[in-house]
Amino acid sequence: MPVDRFYDLLEGKARPLVTASEVARELDCTQVEAFDALIGLAKEGHLESLDVEADPTVWFPADWKDTQDRERVVVFPKRREVVVDRPSQFTRAQLSGFAHLVDTNRESGYLYRIREADVWQAPHDSFEALQRSMRQALGQRAEALEEWVQNQWERARKFRLYTHEDGYVVLEAQSPDLLGNVAEQKLESGVLRARISDTEAWVAESKTAELKRALYRAGYPVRDERHLDEGDALDVDLSLSLRPYQTDWVRRFVDTGSGVLVGPPGSGKTVAAMGVMEAVGGETLVLVPGRELAEQWREQLLANTSLTDEQIGLYHGGEKQVRPVTIATYQTAGMDRHRMLFDERRWGLIVYDEVHHIPSPIHRRSAELQTKHRLGLSATPVREDDLEREIFTLVGPPIGTDWEALFDAGYVAEPEIEIRLLPWASEMHQNEYGSAERHERRQVAAANPAKEAEIREILRSHPGAKALIFVEYIEQGDRLAEALNVPFVSGETPHARRRQLFREFKSGPRDALIVSRVGDEGIDLPNAEVAIAASGLGGSRRQGSQRAGRTMRPVGRARMYVLATLGTEEEDFARQRTRHLAGKGVQVRERESVAYAEGTPGRDGGDSNYK
């Protein structure tokens, strides 16, 4: 491909960077041919590339970063923080390779922080490559910061696990001092069985997950280079065609042998996981947080693969079948009396769905199960206890796709997110908030009756749209259900009734549902055109992303409204819950109440009869 053709392509796209998939579509060739052409231009010095959250790679002219006006970037080396004013997709892509988004404000300022784990997991083959990426993103050299990053980079390469030629597991340290003063001091008795050299020790195979956790917490991530059993063979044929980025996910996973697929809701992580099952070709254990999700997995496998009903087993409170493909709940797999059955099987693959649960004590025991391949799935691998780093330690590195790339390609609808700030419905409610304490204050703010009028106004402004109204508190859900004449689905709703309501919402005449936290994950809740978060789980970024994800459809316009009472901590929580989405390039705006604006209809409520 001539370089002039590449520039013409950029001009047609009206942006300075493209992916191989976009080039393939423009040139009417295969993605492999487009990739080879881009590689050729890069070797000639015309192009450079950058992994956007590891996948897909974006390509841009080599002189682009020198000729463009840069955003204003301020570096605080001692705090290891970076503030960027209105960062472009390119800059966000670079920063995501070694930092994480902490906060955004109304003026489009982005605050990033560089943590140890961000450096340990940086998607670069060498420190020099990471250093170049940092200098490009920051537009400057920050020697003190680079020195700290280099120390962390080297720290992440001081220990490794490997399989000895005689079949047992060995921990190798970079020096005798590290083995004696770090590993042997930090690990519990029985993890290391015996030394086999000054820098190597024999590891109890059942304790490898415990070893990796302990050394990670001590500040020394362990490279896992063991040759694990392949597992018993199982032929799986996928009947669906994968999207280009899903194919790349599968390829990257097969290359590494472990990893976590990270993509927005609606991007098809479950389908990609079935593609991984086909590529691995081994008996598979799928772990899920609840029974309903286990049933959904079974239905998806039967509908989209060559697997038969006799090859798929469910293992949870209701059914206990271990078969070539077994779908179990985390809780069951973590119990001693059941784990022995899973340990006896030679799994070729373990899939951890909703993998952000894995760091919790009862769930992470399942990470000790032996397998050749570990695959995690999550749209939001973030935790408010900052234990998300353990996800990648126990399962594998992140394998993700830039959300904005999927929005641009039309695979997923970019949600329009608006934080609505509401006044108190009355002075009485405001006084009640002032006299309450701690958790009670949050509940009073969440239950502000002004939200009822605001929900009416939002529903009125989207006639005929499918709308989901999320609540955190059962009492609030019950009140809204009565006031709006809309069914409320909570954990107390019988499963049969729940399935009926979701079915009516998905394909029937029902336009609105109120759902509690059961709607956040783990159930087949149909996508909606409008999502309204009437109250939420504090500042949980994961919950905010999951609820917005209910509107991420390939077609149409997706809207999410986050309601918050003015002058309360709920206002800050609303901003915090949308922070993960802002870091993915989603625009989040704020405005004051519409229903309570002067002269706006609906302030006084009135009858509602939503289906």
Coordinates of C-alpha atoms in Angstrom, one line a residue:
M1 CA 0.0 0.0 0.0
P2 CA 1.5 3.4 -1.0
V3 CA 1.8 5.8 1.9
D4 CA -0.2 8.4 0.0
R5 CA -3.1 5.9 0.0
F6 CA -2.8 5.7 3.8
Y7 CA -3.1 9.5 4.1
D8 CA -6.1 9.5 1.8
L9 CA -7.7 7.0 4.0
L10 CA -7.1 9.2 7.1
E11 CA -8.6 12.2 5.3
G12 CA -11.7 10.2 4.5
K13 CA -12.0 9.1 8.1
A14 CA -11.4 12.7 9.3
R15 CA -9.2 11.5 12.1
P16 CA -5.5 10.9 12.5
L17 CA -5.5 7.2 13.3
V18 CA -7.1 3.9 12.1
T19 CA -7.2 0.2 12.9
A20 CA -6.3 -2.6 10.6
S21 CA -10.0 -3.6 10.3
E22 CA -10.8 -0.1 9.0
V23 CA -8.0 -0.3 6.5
A24 CA -9.2 -3.7 5.4
R25 CA -12.7 -2.4 4.8
E26 CA -11.5 0.6 2.8
L27 CA -9.1 -1.5 0.6
D28 CA -11.6 -4.4 0.3
C29 CA -9.0 -6.9 1.5
T30 CA -8.5 -9.3 4.4
Q31 CA -7.5 -8.0 7.8
V32 CA -4.3 -10.0 7.5
E33 CA -3.4 -8.3 4.2
A34 CA -4.1 -4.9 5.7
F35 CA -2.0 -5.7 8.8
D36 CA 0.9 -6.8 6.6
A37 CA 0.6 -3.5 4.5
L38 CA 0.7 -1.4 7.7
I39 CA 3.7 -3.3 9.0
G40 CA 5.5 -2.6 5.7
L41 CA 4.8 1.1 6.0
A42 CA 5.9 1.1 9.7
K43 CA 9.2 -0.6 8.7
E44 CA 9.8 2.2 6.2
G45 CA 9.4 4.7 8.9
H46 CA 6.1 6.2 7.7
L47 CA 3.8 4.9 10.5
E48 CA 3.8 4.1 14.2
S49 CA 1.4 2.0 16.1
L50 CA -0.1 1.9 19.6
D51 CA -2.1 -0.8 21.4
V52 CA -5.3 0.7 22.8
E53 CA -5.8 -1.2 26.0
A54 CA -3.9 -4.0 24.3
D55 CA -6.4 -4.4 21.4
P56 CA -7.0 -3.3 18.7
T57 CA -3.9 -1.6 17.6
V58 CA -4.2 1.9 16.1
W59 CA -1.9 3.2 13.3
F60 CA -0.9 6.8 12.7
P61 CA 1.6 8.8 10.7
A62 CA 5.1 8.8 12.4
D63 CA 5.2 12.6 12.4
W64 CA 1.6 13.1 13.7
K65 CA 2.4 13.6 17.4
D66 CA 5.0 16.2 16.5
T67 CA 2.7 18.3 14.2
Q68 CA -0.5 18.3 16.3
D69 CA -1.3 20.8 19.0
R70 CA -0.9 18.9 22.3
E71 CA -3.3 18.9 25.2
R72 CA -2.1 20.7 28.3
V73 CA -0.4 18.0 30.4
V74 CA 0.8 18.6 34.0
V75 CA 2.9 15.9 35.7
F76 CA 3.3 15.6 39.5
P77 CA 6.2 13.2 39.8
K78 CA 6.2 12.9 43.6
R79 CA 2.5 12.0 43.7
R80 CA 2.8 10.0 40.4
E81 CA -0.2 11.8 39.1
V82 CA -0.9 13.4 35.6
V83 CA -3.6 16.0 34.9
V84 CA -4.6 16.3 31.2
D85 CA -7.0 18.9 29.8
R86 CA -9.4 17.4 27.3
P87 CA -7.2 14.4 26.3
S88 CA -7.8 13.0 22.8
Q89 CA -8.5 9.3 22.1
F90 CA -4.8 8.9 21.2
T91 CA -3.6 10.4 24.5
R92 CA -6.1 8.3 26.5
A93 CA -4.9 5.2 24.7
Q94 CA -1.3 6.0 25.6
L95 CA -2.1 6.8 29.3
S96 CA -4.2 3.6 29.7
G97 CA -1.0 1.6 29.0
F98 CA 0.6 2.7 32.3
A99 CA -1.9 4.7 34.4
H100 CA -5.5 4.6 35.5
L101 CA -8.1 7.3 35.5
V102 CA -8.9 8.6 39.0
D103 CA -11.3 11.4 38.3
T104 CA -12.7 13.9 35.8
N105 CA -14.4 17.2 36.4
R106 CA -17.0 19.3 34.6
E107 CA -14.3 21.3 32.8
S108 CA -13.0 18.1 31.0
G109 CA -9.9 17.7 33.2
Y110 CA -8.7 14.2 33.6
L111 CA -6.7 13.0 36.6
Y112 CA -4.5 9.9 36.2
R113 CA -2.5 8.1 38.8
I114 CA 0.4 5.6 38.1
R115 CA 0.3 2.7 40.6
E116 CA 2.7 -0.2 41.0
A117 CA 0.2 -2.6 39.4
D118 CA -0.2 -0.3 36.4
V119 CA 3.5 -0.7 35.6
W120 CA 3.6 -4.4 36.4
Q121 CA 0.8 -5.0 33.8
A122 CA 1.9 -2.5 31.2
P123 CA 1.5 -4.1 27.7
H124 CA 5.1 -3.6 26.6
D125 CA 7.9 -6.0 25.9
S126 CA 10.6 -3.8 27.4
F127 CA 11.1 -0.9 29.7
E128 CA 12.4 1.2 26.7
A129 CA 9.1 0.7 24.9
L130 CA 7.2 1.7 28.0
Q131 CA 9.4 4.7 28.4
R132 CA 8.8 5.9 24.8
S133 CA 5.0 5.5 25.4
M134 CA 5.2 7.6 28.5
R135 CA 7.2 10.4 26.9
Q136 CA 4.8 10.5 24.0
A137 CA 1.8 10.7 26.3
L138 CA 3.3 13.3 28.6
G139 CA 5.0 15.3 26.0
Q140 CA 8.1 15.6 28.2
R141 CA 10.7 13.7 30.2
A142 CA 9.9 13.2 33.8
E143 CA 13.2 11.7 35.1
A144 CA 12.1 11.0 38.7
L145 CA 8.9 9.4 37.5
E146 CA 10.7 7.3 34.9
E147 CA 13.2 6.1 37.5
W148 CA 10.4 5.0 39.8
V149 CA 8.6 3.2 36.8
Q150 CA 11.8 1.5 35.8
N151 CA 12.2 0.2 39.4
Q152 CA 8.7 -1.2 39.4
W153 CA 9.2 -2.7 35.9
E154 CA 12.3 -4.6 37.2
R155 CA 10.5 -5.6 40.4
A156 CA 7.9 -7.4 38.4
R157 CA 10.6 -9.7 36.9
K158 CA 12.3 -10.9 40.0
F159 CA 10.3 -14.1 40.5
R160 CA 8.9 -16.8 38.1
L161 CA 7.2 -20.1 38.3
Y162 CA 8.3 -22.9 35.9
T163 CA 7.8 -26.6 35.5
H164 CA 10.9 -28.7 36.2
E165 CA 11.8 -31.4 33.6
D166 CA 10.8 -34.0 36.3
G167 CA 7.3 -32.4 36.4
Y168 CA 7.2 -30.5 39.6
V169 CA 6.7 -26.7 40.1
V170 CA 9.7 -24.5 40.9
L171 CA 9.9 -20.9 42.1
E172 CA 13.0 -19.1 40.7
A173 CA 14.2 -15.9 42.3
Q174 CA 16.6 -13.4 40.6
S175 CA 19.0 -13.7 43.5
P176 CA 19.6 -15.8 46.7
D177 CA 18.7 -12.8 48.8
L178 CA 15.3 -12.5 47.2
L179 CA 14.6 -16.2 47.8
G180 CA 15.7 -16.2 51.4
N181 CA 14.6 -12.8 52.6
V182 CA 11.5 -12.3 50.6
A183 CA 9.9 -15.6 49.4
E184 CA 10.8 -17.7 52.5
Q185 CA 9.8 -14.9 54.9
K186 CA 6.5 -13.9 53.2
L187 CA 5.2 -17.4 52.4
E188 CA 3.3 -19.6 54.9
S189 CA 4.8 -22.9 56.0
G190 CA 4.2 -25.7 53.4
V191 CA 4.1 -23.5 50.3
L192 CA 7.8 -24.1 49.6
R193 CA 8.7 -27.8 50.2
A194 CA 12.5 -27.6 49.8
R195 CA 15.3 -25.6 48.1
I196 CA 16.9 -27.1 45.0
S197 CA 19.5 -24.3 44.6
D198 CA 20.5 -20.9 46.0
T199 CA 17.8 -19.3 43.8
E200 CA 15.2 -22.0 43.3
A201 CA 12.7 -23.9 45.5
W202 CA 10.3 -26.7 45.0
V203 CA 6.7 -25.5 45.3
A204 CA 3.7 -27.5 46.6
E205 CA 1.5 -27.6 43.5
S206 CA -1.7 -27.0 45.4
K207 CA -0.3 -23.8 46.9
T208 CA 0.7 -22.0 43.7
A209 CA -2.3 -19.6 43.8
E210 CA -1.5 -18.8 47.5
L211 CA 2.2 -18.2 46.6
K212 CA 1.3 -15.8 43.8
R213 CA -1.1 -13.8 46.0
A214 CA 1.3 -13.6 48.9
L215 CA 4.3 -12.4 46.8
Y216 CA 2.0 -10.0 44.9
R217 CA 0.9 -8.4 48.1
A218 CA 4.5 -8.1 49.1
G219 CA 5.2 -6.1 46.0
Y220 CA 6.6 -8.9 43.8
P221 CA 4.3 -10.2 41.0
V222 CA 5.3 -13.6 39.8
R223 CA 5.6 -14.6 36.2
D224 CA 3.8 -17.9 35.7
E225 CA 5.6 -19.9 33.0
R226 CA 4.5 -23.4 34.0
H227 CA 3.7 -26.1 31.5
L228 CA 0.3 -27.2 32.7
D229 CA -1.6 -30.2 31.6
E230 CA -3.4 -29.8 28.3
G231 CA -6.6 -31.3 29.8
D232 CA -8.8 -33.9 28.2
A233 CA -9.7 -33.1 24.6
L234 CA -13.2 -31.9 23.6
D235 CA -14.2 -30.9 20.0
V236 CA -16.3 -27.7 20.1
D237 CA -17.5 -26.1 16.9
L238 CA -18.9 -22.5 17.0
S239 CA -21.8 -21.9 14.7
L240 CA -21.5 -18.1 14.9
S241 CA -19.1 -15.8 13.0
L242 CA -16.9 -13.8 15.3
R243 CA -16.4 -10.0 14.8
P244 CA -12.9 -8.9 13.9
Y245 CA -12.1 -7.7 17.4
Q246 CA -13.5 -11.0 18.9
T247 CA -11.2 -12.9 16.6
D248 CA -8.3 -10.8 17.9
W249 CA -9.3 -11.5 21.5
V250 CA -9.3 -15.3 20.8
R251 CA -5.9 -15.0 19.0
R252 CA -4.3 -13.0 21.9
F253 CA -5.7 -15.4 24.5
V254 CA -4.3 -18.5 22.7
D255 CA -0.9 -16.8 22.4
T256 CA -0.8 -16.1 26.2
G257 CA -2.7 -19.1 27.5
S258 CA -4.5 -16.9 30.1
G259 CA -6.2 -13.6 30.3
V260 CA -9.2 -11.5 31.1
L261 CA -11.5 -10.3 28.2
V262 CA -12.4 -6.7 29.0
G263 CA -14.9 -5.0 26.8
P264 CA -18.1 -2.9 27.2
P265 CA -21.5 -4.6 27.8
G266 CA -22.9 -5.8 24.5
S267 CA -19.5 -6.4 22.9
G268 CA -19.9 -10.2 22.9
K269 CA -17.5 -11.5 25.6
T270 CA -19.6 -14.7 26.0
V271 CA -19.5 -15.4 22.3
A272 CA -15.7 -14.7 22.3
A273 CA -15.4 -17.2 25.2
M274 CA -17.1 -19.8 23.1
G275 CA -14.6 -19.0 20.4
V276 CA -11.8 -19.7 22.9
M277 CA -13.5 -23.0 23.8
E278 CA -13.4 -24.0 20.1
A279 CA -9.7 -22.9 19.8
V280 CA -8.6 -24.7 23.0
G281 CA -10.5 -27.9 22.3
G282 CA -10.4 -29.1 25.9
E283 CA -12.9 -30.0 28.6
T284 CA -14.2 -26.7 30.2
L285 CA -15.3 -25.6 33.6
V286 CA -17.4 -22.3 33.5
L287 CA -17.7 -20.5 36.9
V288 CA -20.5 -18.0 37.4
P289 CA -21.8 -16.0 40.3
G290 CA -25.4 -17.4 40.3
R291 CA -27.8 -20.1 39.1
E292 CA -29.6 -18.0 36.6
L293 CA -26.4 -17.1 34.8
A294 CA -25.5 -20.8 34.8
E295 CA -28.8 -21.6 33.0
Q296 CA -28.1 -18.8 30.5
W297 CA -24.6 -20.2 29.7
R298 CA -26.2 -23.7 29.1
E299 CA -28.7 -22.2 26.7
Q300 CA -26.1 -20.2 24.8
L301 CA -23.8 -23.2 24.4
L302 CA -26.6 -25.4 23.1
A303 CA -27.8 -22.6 20.7
N304 CA -24.4 -21.6 19.3
T305 CA -22.0 -24.6 19.5
S306 CA -22.0 -28.2 18.5
L307 CA -22.2 -29.3 22.1
T308 CA -25.1 -31.6 23.0
D309 CA -27.3 -31.6 26.1
E310 CA -25.4 -34.8 27.3
Q311 CA -22.1 -33.0 27.2
I312 CA -23.1 -30.0 29.4
G313 CA -23.6 -30.3 33.1
L314 CA -24.9 -27.9 35.7
Y315 CA -23.4 -27.9 39.2
H316 CA -25.1 -25.7 41.8
G317 CA -27.7 -25.9 44.6
G318 CA -30.3 -27.4 42.3
E319 CA -28.3 -29.7 40.1
K320 CA -25.0 -31.5 40.4
Q321 CA -23.6 -32.9 37.2
V322 CA -19.9 -33.0 36.2
R323 CA -19.6 -33.4 32.5
P324 CA -17.1 -32.4 29.7
V325 CA -18.4 -28.9 30.0
T326 CA -19.5 -28.1 33.5
I327 CA -21.1 -24.8 34.6
A328 CA -20.9 -24.2 38.3
T329 CA -21.3 -21.3 40.7
Y330 CA -18.2 -19.8 42.4
Q331 CA -19.7 -20.6 45.9
T332 CA -20.1 -24.3 45.1
A333 CA -16.7 -24.7 43.5
G334 CA -15.1 -23.1 46.5
M335 CA -16.5 -25.6 49.0
D336 CA -14.2 -28.4 50.1
R337 CA -16.8 -31.1 49.7
H338 CA -17.4 -30.2 46.1
R339 CA -13.9 -29.0 45.0
M340 CA -12.5 -32.6 45.1
L341 CA -14.8 -33.5 42.2
F342 CA -13.5 -30.6 40.1
D343 CA -9.9 -31.3 41.1
E344 CA -10.2 -34.8 39.7
R345 CA -11.1 -33.6 36.2
R346 CA -8.4 -32.6 33.7
W347 CA -9.8 -29.3 32.6
G348 CA -8.3 -27.7 29.4
L349 CA -10.0 -24.4 30.2
I350 CA -11.6 -22.6 33.1
V351 CA -13.8 -19.6 32.3
Y352 CA -14.4 -17.1 35.2
D353 CA -17.5 -15.1 34.2
E354 CA -18.0 -11.8 36.0
V355 CA -14.4 -12.3 37.1
H356 CA -14.3 -9.2 39.3
H357 CA -15.7 -11.4 42.0
I358 CA -12.6 -13.5 42.1
P359 CA -10.7 -11.5 44.8
S360 CA -13.4 -12.1 47.4
P361 CA -12.4 -14.8 50.0
I362 CA -15.0 -17.4 49.0
H363 CA -14.6 -16.9 45.3
R364 CA -10.8 -16.9 45.0
R365 CA -10.5 -20.5 46.2
S366 CA -11.7 -21.5 42.7
A367 CA -8.5 -19.9 41.3
E368 CA -6.6 -22.8 42.8
L369 CA -8.2 -25.3 40.4
Q370 CA -5.6 -26.8 38.0
T371 CA -6.1 -26.0 34.3
K372 CA -4.0 -25.3 31.2
H373 CA -5.9 -22.1 30.3
R374 CA -7.7 -19.5 32.5
L375 CA -10.1 -17.1 30.9
G376 CA -11.8 -14.2 32.8
L377 CA -14.8 -12.2 31.5
S378 CA -15.8 -8.7 32.7
A379 CA -17.0 -5.4 31.4
T380 CA -15.8 -3.7 34.5
P381 CA -12.8 -5.3 36.3
V382 CA -12.8 -2.6 38.9
R383 CA -13.4 -2.9 42.6
E384 CA -13.8 -0.2 45.2
D385 CA -11.5 -2.1 47.6
D386 CA -8.7 -1.8 45.0
L387 CA -8.3 -5.5 44.7
E388 CA -8.8 -5.6 41.0
R389 CA -5.1 -6.1 40.6
E390 CA -5.6 -9.6 42.1
I391 CA -7.9 -10.4 39.2
F392 CA -5.0 -10.3 36.8
T393 CA -2.7 -12.0 39.3
L394 CA -5.0 -15.0 39.8
V395 CA -6.4 -15.3 36.2
G396 CA -4.2 -13.5 33.7
P397 CA -3.5 -10.2 32.0
P398 CA -6.2 -8.0 30.6
I399 CA -7.1 -8.5 26.9
G400 CA -9.3 -5.6 26.0
T401 CA -10.7 -3.4 23.2
D402 CA -10.9 0.3 23.2
W403 CA -14.5 1.2 23.9
E404 CA -14.5 4.2 21.6
A405 CA -13.3 2.0 18.7
L406 CA -16.4 -0.2 19.2
F407 CA -18.6 2.9 19.4
D408 CA -17.1 4.2 16.2
A409 CA -17.5 0.9 14.4
G410 CA -21.2 0.7 15.4
Y411 CA -20.8 -2.6 17.3
V412 CA -22.0 -1.0 20.5
A413 CA -24.0 2.1 21.1
E414 CA -22.2 4.9 23.0
P415 CA -24.5 5.8 25.9
E416 CA -25.5 9.4 26.6
I417 CA -25.1 9.8 30.3
E418 CA -26.6 12.7 32.3
I419 CA -26.4 13.3 36.0
R420 CA -29.6 15.0 37.2
L421 CA -29.2 17.0 40.4
L422 CA -32.4 17.3 42.3
P423 CA -33.5 19.6 45.1
W424 CA -35.2 18.2 48.2
A425 CA -38.9 17.6 47.8
S426 CA -39.6 19.5 51.0
E427 CA -37.8 21.2 53.9
M428 CA -39.0 18.3 56.1
H429 CA -37.1 15.8 54.0
Q430 CA -34.0 18.0 54.1
N431 CA -34.2 18.3 57.9
E432 CA -34.6 14.5 58.1
Y433 CA -31.3 14.2 56.2
G434 CA -29.6 16.7 58.4
S435 CA -30.5 14.7 61.6
A436 CA -29.6 11.3 60.2
E437 CA -26.2 9.6 60.4
R438 CA -23.9 7.6 58.1
H439 CA -25.8 4.9 56.2
E440 CA -29.2 6.4 57.1
R441 CA -28.2 9.7 55.5
R442 CA -27.4 7.9 52.3
Q443 CA -30.8 6.1 52.4
V444 CA -32.7 9.4 53.0
A445 CA -30.9 11.1 50.1
A446 CA -31.6 8.1 47.9
A447 CA -35.3 8.1 48.8
N448 CA -35.8 11.8 48.1
P449 CA -39.4 12.0 46.8
A450 CA -38.4 14.5 44.2
K451 CA -37.0 11.6 42.2
E452 CA -40.5 10.3 41.5
A453 CA -41.4 13.5 39.6
E454 CA -38.1 13.5 37.8
I455 CA -38.6 9.9 36.7
R456 CA -42.1 10.8 35.4
E457 CA -40.6 13.6 33.4
I458 CA -37.8 11.4 31.9
L459 CA -40.3 8.7 30.9
R460 CA -42.6 11.4 29.4
S461 CA -39.7 12.7 27.3
H462 CA -39.1 9.3 25.8
P463 CA -42.5 8.0 24.8
G464 CA -42.6 4.4 23.9
A465 CA -39.0 3.7 24.9
K466 CA -38.0 0.7 26.9
A467 CA -36.9 2.0 30.3
L468 CA -35.2 0.3 33.2
I469 CA -35.3 2.1 36.6
F470 CA -32.6 1.0 39.0
V471 CA -32.9 1.3 42.8
E472 CA -30.7 0.2 45.7
Y473 CA -33.3 0.0 48.4
I474 CA -36.3 -2.3 48.5
E475 CA -38.5 0.3 50.2
Q476 CA -37.8 2.8 47.5
G477 CA -38.6 0.2 44.8
D478 CA -41.9 -0.6 46.4
R479 CA -42.9 3.1 46.6
L480 CA -41.9 3.8 43.0
A481 CA -43.7 0.7 41.8
E482 CA -46.9 1.9 43.5
A483 CA -46.6 5.5 42.4
L484 CA -45.7 4.7 38.8
N485 CA -47.8 1.5 38.4
V486 CA -44.6 -0.3 37.2
P487 CA -43.6 -3.8 38.4
F488 CA -40.6 -4.0 40.7
V489 CA -38.2 -6.9 40.3
S490 CA -36.0 -7.7 43.3
G491 CA -34.3 -10.7 44.9
E492 CA -37.5 -11.5 46.6
T493 CA -39.4 -11.8 43.3
P494 CA -40.1 -15.5 42.4
H495 CA -37.9 -16.8 39.5
A496 CA -40.9 -17.6 37.4
R497 CA -42.4 -14.2 37.8
R498 CA -39.1 -12.5 37.1
R499 CA -38.6 -14.5 33.9
Q500 CA -42.2 -13.6 32.8
L501 CA -41.6 -9.8 33.4
F502 CA -38.3 -9.8 31.6
R503 CA -39.9 -11.7 28.6
E504 CA -42.7 -9.1 28.5
F505 CA -40.2 -6.3 28.6
K506 CA -38.0 -7.8 25.9
S507 CA -40.6 -8.7 23.3
G508 CA -44.0 -7.8 24.7
P509 CA -46.0 -4.7 25.5
R510 CA -44.3 -3.8 28.8
D511 CA -42.3 -0.5 28.5
A512 CA -40.8 -0.1 31.9
L513 CA -39.5 -2.1 34.9
I514 CA -38.1 -1.2 38.2
V515 CA -35.2 -3.4 39.3
S516 CA -33.0 -3.7 42.3
R517 CA -29.4 -4.8 42.4
V518 CA -30.4 -8.1 40.9
G519 CA -30.4 -6.3 37.5
D520 CA -26.7 -5.3 37.7
E521 CA -25.3 -8.6 36.5
G522 CA -25.7 -12.3 36.2
I523 CA -29.2 -12.4 34.7
D524 CA -30.5 -12.2 31.1
L525 CA -31.9 -8.7 31.5
P526 CA -32.9 -7.4 28.0
N527 CA -31.2 -4.2 26.8
A528 CA -33.2 -1.0 27.2
E529 CA -33.2 2.4 25.4
V530 CA -33.3 4.3 28.7
A531 CA -31.8 3.5 32.0
I532 CA -32.6 5.6 35.1
A533 CA -30.4 5.1 38.3
A534 CA -32.7 6.4 41.0
S535 CA -30.2 5.2 43.7
G536 CA -27.0 3.3 43.7
L537 CA -24.4 1.4 45.7
G538 CA -22.4 4.4 47.0
G539 CA -19.7 5.3 44.5
S540 CA -19.4 1.9 42.8
R541 CA -17.8 2.4 39.4
R542 CA -18.6 -1.1 38.4
Q543 CA -22.3 -0.7 39.2
G544 CA -22.5 2.5 37.2
S545 CA -20.9 0.8 34.1
Q546 CA -23.1 -2.3 34.4
R547 CA -26.3 -0.2 34.6
A548 CA -25.2 2.0 31.6
G549 CA -24.4 -1.3 29.8
R550 CA -28.1 -2.2 29.8
T551 CA -28.5 0.5 27.1
M552 CA -25.5 -0.4 25.0
R553 CA -27.1 -1.8 21.8
P554 CA -25.8 -1.9 18.3
V555 CA -28.6 0.3 17.0
G556 CA -30.5 3.3 18.3
R557 CA -29.5 5.9 20.9
A558 CA -28.7 4.8 24.4
R559 CA -29.4 7.1 27.3
M560 CA -28.7 6.8 31.0
Y561 CA -29.9 9.2 33.7
V562 CA -28.3 9.2 37.2
L563 CA -30.4 11.0 39.8
A564 CA -28.7 12.6 42.8
T565 CA -29.9 14.9 45.6
L566 CA -28.2 18.3 45.5
G567 CA -25.8 19.1 48.4
T568 CA -25.5 15.5 49.7
E569 CA -22.8 12.9 49.3
E570 CA -25.0 11.2 46.8
E571 CA -24.0 13.9 44.4
D572 CA -20.3 12.9 44.7
F573 CA -21.3 9.2 44.5
A574 CA -23.0 9.8 41.2
R575 CA -19.9 11.3 39.7
Q576 CA -17.8 8.5 41.0
R577 CA -20.1 5.8 39.6
T578 CA -19.7 7.3 36.1
R579 CA -15.9 7.7 36.4
H580 CA -15.1 4.3 34.8
L581 CA -17.2 5.2 31.8
A582 CA -15.6 8.7 31.5
G583 CA -12.2 7.0 31.4
K584 CA -13.5 5.0 28.4
G585 CA -14.2 8.2 26.4
V586 CA -18.0 8.3 27.2
Q587 CA -19.2 11.9 27.7
V588 CA -20.9 12.5 31.1
R589 CA -22.8 15.8 31.6
E590 CA -24.6 17.3 34.5
R591 CA -27.8 19.4 34.7
E592 CA -30.3 20.4 37.3
S593 CA -33.7 18.9 37.7
V594 CA -36.1 19.3 34.8
A595 CA -39.2 18.3 36.7
Y596 CA -38.5 21.0 39.4
A597 CA -37.6 23.8 36.9
E598 CA -40.0 26.6 37.1
G599 CA -43.1 26.0 35.0
T600 CA -42.1 22.5 34.0
P601 CA -45.1 20.1 33.9
G602 CA -45.0 17.0 36.1
R603 CA -43.7 18.6 39.3
D604 CA -46.9 17.8 41.0
G605 CA -46.9 14.2 39.8
G606 CA -50.2 12.9 38.6
D607 CA -51.4 9.5 37.6
S608 CA -48.9 7.2 35.8
N609 CA -49.8 4.0 34.0
Y610 CA -46.7 2.7 32.4
K611 CA -47.0 -0.8 31.1

